[in-house]
Coordinates of C-alpha atoms and ligand atoms in Angstrom, one line a residue:
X124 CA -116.9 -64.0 -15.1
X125 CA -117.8 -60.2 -15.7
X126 CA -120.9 -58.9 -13.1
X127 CA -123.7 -57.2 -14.5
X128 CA -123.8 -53.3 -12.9
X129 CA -127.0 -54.4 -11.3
X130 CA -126.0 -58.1 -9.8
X131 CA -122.8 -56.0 -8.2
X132 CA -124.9 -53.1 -6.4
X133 CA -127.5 -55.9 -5.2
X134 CA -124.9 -57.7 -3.4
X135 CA -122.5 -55.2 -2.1
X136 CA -122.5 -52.4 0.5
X137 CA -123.8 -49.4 -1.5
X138 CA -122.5 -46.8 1.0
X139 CA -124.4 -45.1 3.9
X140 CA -126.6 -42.5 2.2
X141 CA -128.1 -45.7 -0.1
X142 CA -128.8 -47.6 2.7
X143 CA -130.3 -45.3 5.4
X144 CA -131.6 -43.4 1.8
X145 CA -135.0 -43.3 4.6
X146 CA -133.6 -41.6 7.1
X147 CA -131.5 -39.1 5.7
X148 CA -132.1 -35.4 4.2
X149 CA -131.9 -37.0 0.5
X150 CA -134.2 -37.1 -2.3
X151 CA -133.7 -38.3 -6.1
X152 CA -132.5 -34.5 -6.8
X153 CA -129.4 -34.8 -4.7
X154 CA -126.1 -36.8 -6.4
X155 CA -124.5 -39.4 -4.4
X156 CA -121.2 -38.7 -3.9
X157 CA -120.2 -42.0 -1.9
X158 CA -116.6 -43.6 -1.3
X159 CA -119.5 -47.0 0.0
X160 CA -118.5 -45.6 3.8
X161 CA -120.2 -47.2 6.5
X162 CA -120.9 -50.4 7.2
X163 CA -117.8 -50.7 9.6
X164 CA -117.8 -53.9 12.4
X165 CA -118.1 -54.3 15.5
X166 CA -115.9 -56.1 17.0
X167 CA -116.2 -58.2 20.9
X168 CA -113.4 -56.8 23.2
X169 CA -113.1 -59.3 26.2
X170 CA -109.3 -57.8 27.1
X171 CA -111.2 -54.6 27.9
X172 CA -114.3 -56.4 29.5
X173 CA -111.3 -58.4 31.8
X174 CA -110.0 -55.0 32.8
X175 CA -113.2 -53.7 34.0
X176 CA -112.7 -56.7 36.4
X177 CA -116.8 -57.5 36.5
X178 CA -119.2 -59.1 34.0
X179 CA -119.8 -57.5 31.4
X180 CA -119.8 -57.1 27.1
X181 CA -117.2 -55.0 25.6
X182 CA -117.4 -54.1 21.9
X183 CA -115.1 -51.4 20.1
X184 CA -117.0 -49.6 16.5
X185 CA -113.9 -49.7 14.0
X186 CA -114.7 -46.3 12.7
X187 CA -111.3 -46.1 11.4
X188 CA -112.3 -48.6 8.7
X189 CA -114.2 -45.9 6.8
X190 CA -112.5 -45.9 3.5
X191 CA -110.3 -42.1 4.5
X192 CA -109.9 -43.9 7.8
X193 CA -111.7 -42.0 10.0
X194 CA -115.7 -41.5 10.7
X195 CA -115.4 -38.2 9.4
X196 CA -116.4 -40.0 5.9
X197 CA -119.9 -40.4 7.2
X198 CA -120.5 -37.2 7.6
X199 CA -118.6 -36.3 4.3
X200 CA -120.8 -38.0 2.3
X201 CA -123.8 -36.7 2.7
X202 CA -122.5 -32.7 3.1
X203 CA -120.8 -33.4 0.2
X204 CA -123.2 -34.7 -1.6
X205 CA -125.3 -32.3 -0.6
X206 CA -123.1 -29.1 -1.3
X207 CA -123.4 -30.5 -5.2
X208 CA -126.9 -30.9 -5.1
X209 CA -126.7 -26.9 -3.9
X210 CA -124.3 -26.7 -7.1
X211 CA -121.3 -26.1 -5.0
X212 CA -117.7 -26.2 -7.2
X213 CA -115.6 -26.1 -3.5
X214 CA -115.4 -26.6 0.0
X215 CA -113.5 -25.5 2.5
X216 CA -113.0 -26.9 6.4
X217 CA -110.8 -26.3 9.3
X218 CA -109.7 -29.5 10.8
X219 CA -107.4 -31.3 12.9
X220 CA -106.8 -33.5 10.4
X221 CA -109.6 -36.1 9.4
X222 CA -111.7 -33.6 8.2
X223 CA -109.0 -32.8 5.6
X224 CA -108.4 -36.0 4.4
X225 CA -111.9 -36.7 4.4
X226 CA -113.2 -33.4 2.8
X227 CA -110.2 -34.0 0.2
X228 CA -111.3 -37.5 -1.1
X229 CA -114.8 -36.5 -1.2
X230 CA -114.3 -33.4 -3.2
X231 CA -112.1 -35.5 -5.5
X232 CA -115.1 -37.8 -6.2
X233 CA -117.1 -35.3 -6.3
X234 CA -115.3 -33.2 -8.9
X235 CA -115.0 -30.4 -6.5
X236 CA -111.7 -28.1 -4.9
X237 CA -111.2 -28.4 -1.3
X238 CA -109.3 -26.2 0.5
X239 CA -108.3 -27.0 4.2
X240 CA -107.1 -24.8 6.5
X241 CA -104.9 -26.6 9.0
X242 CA -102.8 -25.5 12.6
X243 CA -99.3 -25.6 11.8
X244 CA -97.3 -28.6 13.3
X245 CA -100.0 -29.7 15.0
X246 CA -101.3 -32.9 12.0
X247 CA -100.4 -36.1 12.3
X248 CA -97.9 -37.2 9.0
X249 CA -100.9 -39.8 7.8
X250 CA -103.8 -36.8 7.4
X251 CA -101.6 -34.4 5.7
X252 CA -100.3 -37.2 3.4
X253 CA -104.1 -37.7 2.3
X254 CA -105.3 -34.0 2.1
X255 CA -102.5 -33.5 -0.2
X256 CA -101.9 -36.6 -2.2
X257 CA -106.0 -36.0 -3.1
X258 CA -105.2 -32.5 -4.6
X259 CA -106.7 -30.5 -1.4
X260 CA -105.7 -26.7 -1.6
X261 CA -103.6 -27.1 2.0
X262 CA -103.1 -23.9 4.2
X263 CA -101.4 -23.8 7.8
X264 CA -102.2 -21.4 9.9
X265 CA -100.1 -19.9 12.6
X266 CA -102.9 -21.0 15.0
X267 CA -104.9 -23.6 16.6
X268 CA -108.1 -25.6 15.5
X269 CA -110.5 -23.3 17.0
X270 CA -108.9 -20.1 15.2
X271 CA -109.0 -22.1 12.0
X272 CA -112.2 -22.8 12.6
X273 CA -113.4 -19.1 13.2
X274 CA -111.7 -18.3 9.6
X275 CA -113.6 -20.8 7.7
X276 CA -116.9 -20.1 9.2
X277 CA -116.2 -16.0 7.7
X278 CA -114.7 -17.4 4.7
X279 CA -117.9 -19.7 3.6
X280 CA -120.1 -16.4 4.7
X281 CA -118.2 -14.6 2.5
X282 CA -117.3 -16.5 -0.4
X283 CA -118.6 -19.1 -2.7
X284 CA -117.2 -22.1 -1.1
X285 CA -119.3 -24.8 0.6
X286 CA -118.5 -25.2 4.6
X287 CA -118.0 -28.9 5.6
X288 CA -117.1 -29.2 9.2
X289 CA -119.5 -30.2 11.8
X290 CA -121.3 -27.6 12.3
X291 CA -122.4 -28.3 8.7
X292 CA -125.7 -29.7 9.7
X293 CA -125.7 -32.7 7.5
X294 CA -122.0 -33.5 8.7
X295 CA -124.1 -34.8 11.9
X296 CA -126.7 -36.5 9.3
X297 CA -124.7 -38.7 8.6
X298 CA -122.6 -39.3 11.2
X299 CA -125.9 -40.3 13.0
X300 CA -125.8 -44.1 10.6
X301 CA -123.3 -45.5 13.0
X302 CA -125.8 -45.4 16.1
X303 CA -127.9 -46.9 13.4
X304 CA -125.6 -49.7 12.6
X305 CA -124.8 -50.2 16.1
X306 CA -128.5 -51.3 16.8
X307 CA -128.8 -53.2 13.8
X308 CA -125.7 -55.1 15.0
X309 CA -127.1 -55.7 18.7
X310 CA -130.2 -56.1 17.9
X311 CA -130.7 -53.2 20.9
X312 CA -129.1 -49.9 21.6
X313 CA -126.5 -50.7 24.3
X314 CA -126.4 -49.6 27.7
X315 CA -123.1 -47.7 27.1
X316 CA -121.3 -45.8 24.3
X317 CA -118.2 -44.8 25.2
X318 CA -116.4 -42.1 22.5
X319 CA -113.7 -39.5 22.5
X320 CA -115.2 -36.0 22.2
X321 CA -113.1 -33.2 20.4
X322 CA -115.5 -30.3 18.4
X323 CA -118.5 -32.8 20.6
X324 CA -120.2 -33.5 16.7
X325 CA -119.8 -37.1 16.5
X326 CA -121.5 -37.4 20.8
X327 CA -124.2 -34.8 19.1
X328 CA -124.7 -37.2 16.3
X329 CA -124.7 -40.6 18.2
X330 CA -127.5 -39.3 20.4
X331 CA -129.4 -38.2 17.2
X332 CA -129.6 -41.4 15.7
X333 CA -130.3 -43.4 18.8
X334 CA -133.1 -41.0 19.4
X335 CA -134.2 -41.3 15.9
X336 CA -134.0 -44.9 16.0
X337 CA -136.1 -45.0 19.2
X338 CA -138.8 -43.1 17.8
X339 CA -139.2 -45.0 15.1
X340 CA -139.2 -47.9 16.7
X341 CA -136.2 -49.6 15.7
X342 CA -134.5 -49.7 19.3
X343 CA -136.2 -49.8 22.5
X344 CA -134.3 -47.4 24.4
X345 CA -131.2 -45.6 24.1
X346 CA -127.6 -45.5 25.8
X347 CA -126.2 -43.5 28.4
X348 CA -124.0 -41.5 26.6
X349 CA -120.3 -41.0 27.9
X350 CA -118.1 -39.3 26.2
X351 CA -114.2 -38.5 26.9
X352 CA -111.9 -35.1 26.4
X353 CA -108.3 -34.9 26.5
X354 CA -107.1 -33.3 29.8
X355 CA -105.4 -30.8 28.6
X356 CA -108.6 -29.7 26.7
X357 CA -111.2 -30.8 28.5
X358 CA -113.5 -27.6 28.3
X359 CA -116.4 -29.0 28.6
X360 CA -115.8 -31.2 31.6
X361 CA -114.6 -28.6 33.5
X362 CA -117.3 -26.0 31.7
X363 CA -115.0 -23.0 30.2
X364 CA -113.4 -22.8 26.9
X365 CA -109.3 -23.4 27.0
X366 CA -107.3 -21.1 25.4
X367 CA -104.4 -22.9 24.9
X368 CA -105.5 -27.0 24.6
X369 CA -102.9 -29.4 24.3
X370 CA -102.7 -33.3 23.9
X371 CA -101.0 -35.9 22.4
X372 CA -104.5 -37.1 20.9
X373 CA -104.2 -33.8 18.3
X374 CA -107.6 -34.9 16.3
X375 CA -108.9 -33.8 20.0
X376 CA -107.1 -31.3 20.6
X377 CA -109.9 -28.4 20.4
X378 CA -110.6 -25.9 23.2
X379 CA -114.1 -24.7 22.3
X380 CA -115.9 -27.4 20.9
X381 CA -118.7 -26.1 18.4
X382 CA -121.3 -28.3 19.7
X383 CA -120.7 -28.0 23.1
X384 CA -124.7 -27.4 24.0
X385 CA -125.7 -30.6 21.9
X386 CA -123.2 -32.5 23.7
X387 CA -124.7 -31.8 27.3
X388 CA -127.7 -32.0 26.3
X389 CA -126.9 -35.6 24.8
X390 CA -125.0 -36.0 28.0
X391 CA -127.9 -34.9 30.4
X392 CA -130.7 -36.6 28.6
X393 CA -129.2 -39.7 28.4
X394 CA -128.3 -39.5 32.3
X395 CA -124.4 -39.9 31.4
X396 CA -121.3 -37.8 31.6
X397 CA -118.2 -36.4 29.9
X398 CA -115.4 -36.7 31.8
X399 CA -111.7 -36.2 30.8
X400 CA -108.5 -38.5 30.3
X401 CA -104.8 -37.9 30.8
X402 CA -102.4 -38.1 27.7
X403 CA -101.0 -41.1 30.4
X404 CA -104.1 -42.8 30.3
X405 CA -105.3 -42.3 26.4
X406 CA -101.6 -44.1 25.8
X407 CA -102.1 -47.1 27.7
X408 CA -105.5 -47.5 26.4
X409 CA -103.9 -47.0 22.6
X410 CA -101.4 -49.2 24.0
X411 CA -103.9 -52.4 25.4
X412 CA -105.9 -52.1 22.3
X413 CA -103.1 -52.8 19.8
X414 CA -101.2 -55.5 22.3
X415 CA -104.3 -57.5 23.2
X416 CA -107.3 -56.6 21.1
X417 CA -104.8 -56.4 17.7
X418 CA -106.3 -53.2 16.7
X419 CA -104.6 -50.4 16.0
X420 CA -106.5 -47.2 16.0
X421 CA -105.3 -43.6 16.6
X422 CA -104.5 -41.7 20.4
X423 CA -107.7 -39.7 20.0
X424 CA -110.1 -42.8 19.7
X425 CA -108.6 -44.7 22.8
X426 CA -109.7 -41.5 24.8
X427 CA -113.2 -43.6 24.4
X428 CA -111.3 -46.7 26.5
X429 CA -109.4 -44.6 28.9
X430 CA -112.9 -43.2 30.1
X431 CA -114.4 -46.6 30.3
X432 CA -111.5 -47.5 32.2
X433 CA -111.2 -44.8 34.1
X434 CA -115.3 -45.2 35.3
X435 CA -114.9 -48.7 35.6
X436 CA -116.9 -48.5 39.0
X437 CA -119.9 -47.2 37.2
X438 CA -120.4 -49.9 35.3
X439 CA -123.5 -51.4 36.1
X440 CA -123.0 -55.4 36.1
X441 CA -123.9 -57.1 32.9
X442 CA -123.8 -54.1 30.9
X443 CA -123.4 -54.3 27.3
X444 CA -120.9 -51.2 26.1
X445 CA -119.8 -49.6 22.8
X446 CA -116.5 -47.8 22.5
X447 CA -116.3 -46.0 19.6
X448 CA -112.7 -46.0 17.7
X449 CA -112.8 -43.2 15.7
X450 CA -109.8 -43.2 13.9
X451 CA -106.8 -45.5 12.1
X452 CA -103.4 -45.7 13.7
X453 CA -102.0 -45.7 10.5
X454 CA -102.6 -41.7 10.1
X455 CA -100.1 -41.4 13.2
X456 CA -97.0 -43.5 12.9
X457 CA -95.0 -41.0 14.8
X458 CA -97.0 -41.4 17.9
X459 CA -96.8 -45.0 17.7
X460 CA -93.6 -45.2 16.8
X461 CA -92.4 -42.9 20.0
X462 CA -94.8 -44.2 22.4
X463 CA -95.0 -48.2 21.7
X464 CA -92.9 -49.6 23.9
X465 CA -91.2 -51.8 22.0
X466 CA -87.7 -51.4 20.1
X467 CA -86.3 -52.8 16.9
X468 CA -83.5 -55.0 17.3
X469 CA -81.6 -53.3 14.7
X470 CA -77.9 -53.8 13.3
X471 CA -78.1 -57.4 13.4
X472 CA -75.8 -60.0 11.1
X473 CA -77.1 -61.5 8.3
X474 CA -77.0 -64.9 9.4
X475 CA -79.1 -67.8 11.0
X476 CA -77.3 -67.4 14.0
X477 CA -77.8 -64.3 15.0
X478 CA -81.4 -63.6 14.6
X479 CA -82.0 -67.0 16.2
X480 CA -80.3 -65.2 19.2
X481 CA -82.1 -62.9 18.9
X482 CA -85.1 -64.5 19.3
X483 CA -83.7 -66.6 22.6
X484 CA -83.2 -69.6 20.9
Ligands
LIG162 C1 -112.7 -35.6 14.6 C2 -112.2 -36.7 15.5 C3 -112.6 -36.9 16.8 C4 -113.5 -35.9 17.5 O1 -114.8 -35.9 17.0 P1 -115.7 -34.6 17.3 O2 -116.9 -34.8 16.5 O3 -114.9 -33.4 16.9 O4 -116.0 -34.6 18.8 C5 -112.2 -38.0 17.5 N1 -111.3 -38.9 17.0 C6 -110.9 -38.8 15.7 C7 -110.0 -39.8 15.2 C8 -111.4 -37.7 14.9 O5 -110.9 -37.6 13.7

């Protein structure tokens, strides 16, 4: 049986900037350039819930489900989307990774060039794979992620290219739906959101859209807001920008995040905290959440269950928390590879016999 165009688009997901069309910067003028993003589940955690060793609710936002893999294709869609409403013919982003990928595919749909300025040996094998395999104009710099960034801020000044990192404003726009879609899933904001904070856009835009949800009425109240930086570059836990960050979580690997201000105010308002986690910590977190939750995401979006762990005496009893996953383990298979304690058995005969050794039979 062949689906009529409008049976289809009644019944599925139409993508984020359809469905919150009301509460985005959109009006009939701007083209929709939509991969269907959003919608993404959330899904119970009780292994992390046990860990916290007192009663509470656990659930883990698979942001990595977005269609490049990362949340980054919320935001995407609607700067996008808006950059060829402004009649924009490229765009251009500094980025860790996900914002290439991301920034790639959408200016593919979109008929656009991309160009993506990245810090040399420092992107995971998954991202790159993406920005180039969707035709994105790739350029490594001999620098890190805040230097790249600093470029491409000049560059879109300058030139006629359309800037689409986060301190695009409608990057945040949309990023804001998946505070959205958390309420509609719970029915009520939580008490805690949990997520991994990097250039501190995606904290910024989780706070907008519980606010906004609040004021309108669609929520009661909103979260504290707790959000979690790698240790080695974890400016704005210990309040000065780092020169020099390092991780293994490299799509968090930023020394002076761009919205730094938004994030502590976010963090202040919403009487919560950003705190920091060890590489150590951000692994066994990676590490619990593939083993006993069967979900694989990437080392930057366990940084969001390391902190929960790590303030596990701050959780209030009964507590209903949100740990945002950010990102797909699938972009980093080195990482998992090195760091999953678990071998192959390799060189093994061909026979019944020995694989049923194997296997302690
Ligand atoms: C971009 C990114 C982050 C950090 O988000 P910010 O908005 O920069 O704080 C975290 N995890 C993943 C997987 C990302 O791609």
């Amino acid at each position: 049986m062949t689906l009529s165009l409008p049976r289809l688009q009644s019944q599925a997901w139409p993508g984020l900037i359809r469905h919150y069309w009301d509460y985005l910067p959109v009006s009939d003028s701007t083209p929709t350039i939509t991969l269907n993003e959003g919608n993404t589940p959330l899904v119970s955690a009780p292994a992390i819930a046990e860990a916290i060793g007192k009663s509470c609710q656990v659930f883990v936002k698979l942001d990595g489900l977005n269609p490049t893999g990362s949340f980054k294709d919320r935001g995407m869609t609607v700067a996008v989307s808006k950059a060829k409403e402004k009649g924009a013919e490229a765009l251009i982003c500094a980025s860790t990774g996900n914002t290439s990928a991301s920034a790639a595919a959408y200016a593919a749909k979109g008929k656009m060039r991309a160009y993506v300025l990245l810090p040399d040996g420092y992107v995971a094998k998954g991202k790159m794979a993406q920005a180039l395999m969707h035709g994105a104009e790739a350029i490594a710099i001999r620098g890190n992620f805040d230097e790249a960034l600093a470029i491409v801020c000049e560059i879109a000044a300058k030139y006629p290219v359309a800037l689409v990192n986060s301190v695009n404003p409608y990057r945040l726009c949309g990023q804001k739906t998946a505070a959205f879609e958390i309420v509609d899933a719970l029915g009520d904001a939580p008490d805690w959101l949990c997520i991994p904070v990097g250039n501190a856009g995606n904290i910024s835009a989780y706070w907008m859209g519980f606010s906004h949800y609040r004021n309108t009425g669609k929520s009661s109240r909103s979260p504290q807001m707790f959000g979690f930086e790698a240790e080695g570059s974890a400016a704005i836990a210990l309040n000065r920008a780092i020169a020099n960050p390092s991780t293994v979580a490299t799509a968090i690997r930023i020394g002076n995040p761009a919205s730094w201000h938004k994030a502590t105010a976010a963090r202040d308002l919403s009487g919560g905290d950003i705190g920091s986690v060890t590489d150590a910590e951000i692994l066994a977190a990676y590490r619990l959440l593939a083993r006993e939750e069967g979900i694989f995401c990437e080392p930057a979006s366990a940084a969001s269950v390391a902190g929960l762990l790590k303030y596990r005496d701050r959780v209030p009893t009964g507590a209903t928390i949100v740990c945002v996953l950010t990102g797909n383990g699938l972009k980093d298979p080195d990482t998992a590879v090195k760091h999953c304690e678990t071998d192959i058995h390799s060189g093994i005969p061909a026979n019944l016999s020995a694989v049923a050794k194997v296997m302690g039979f």
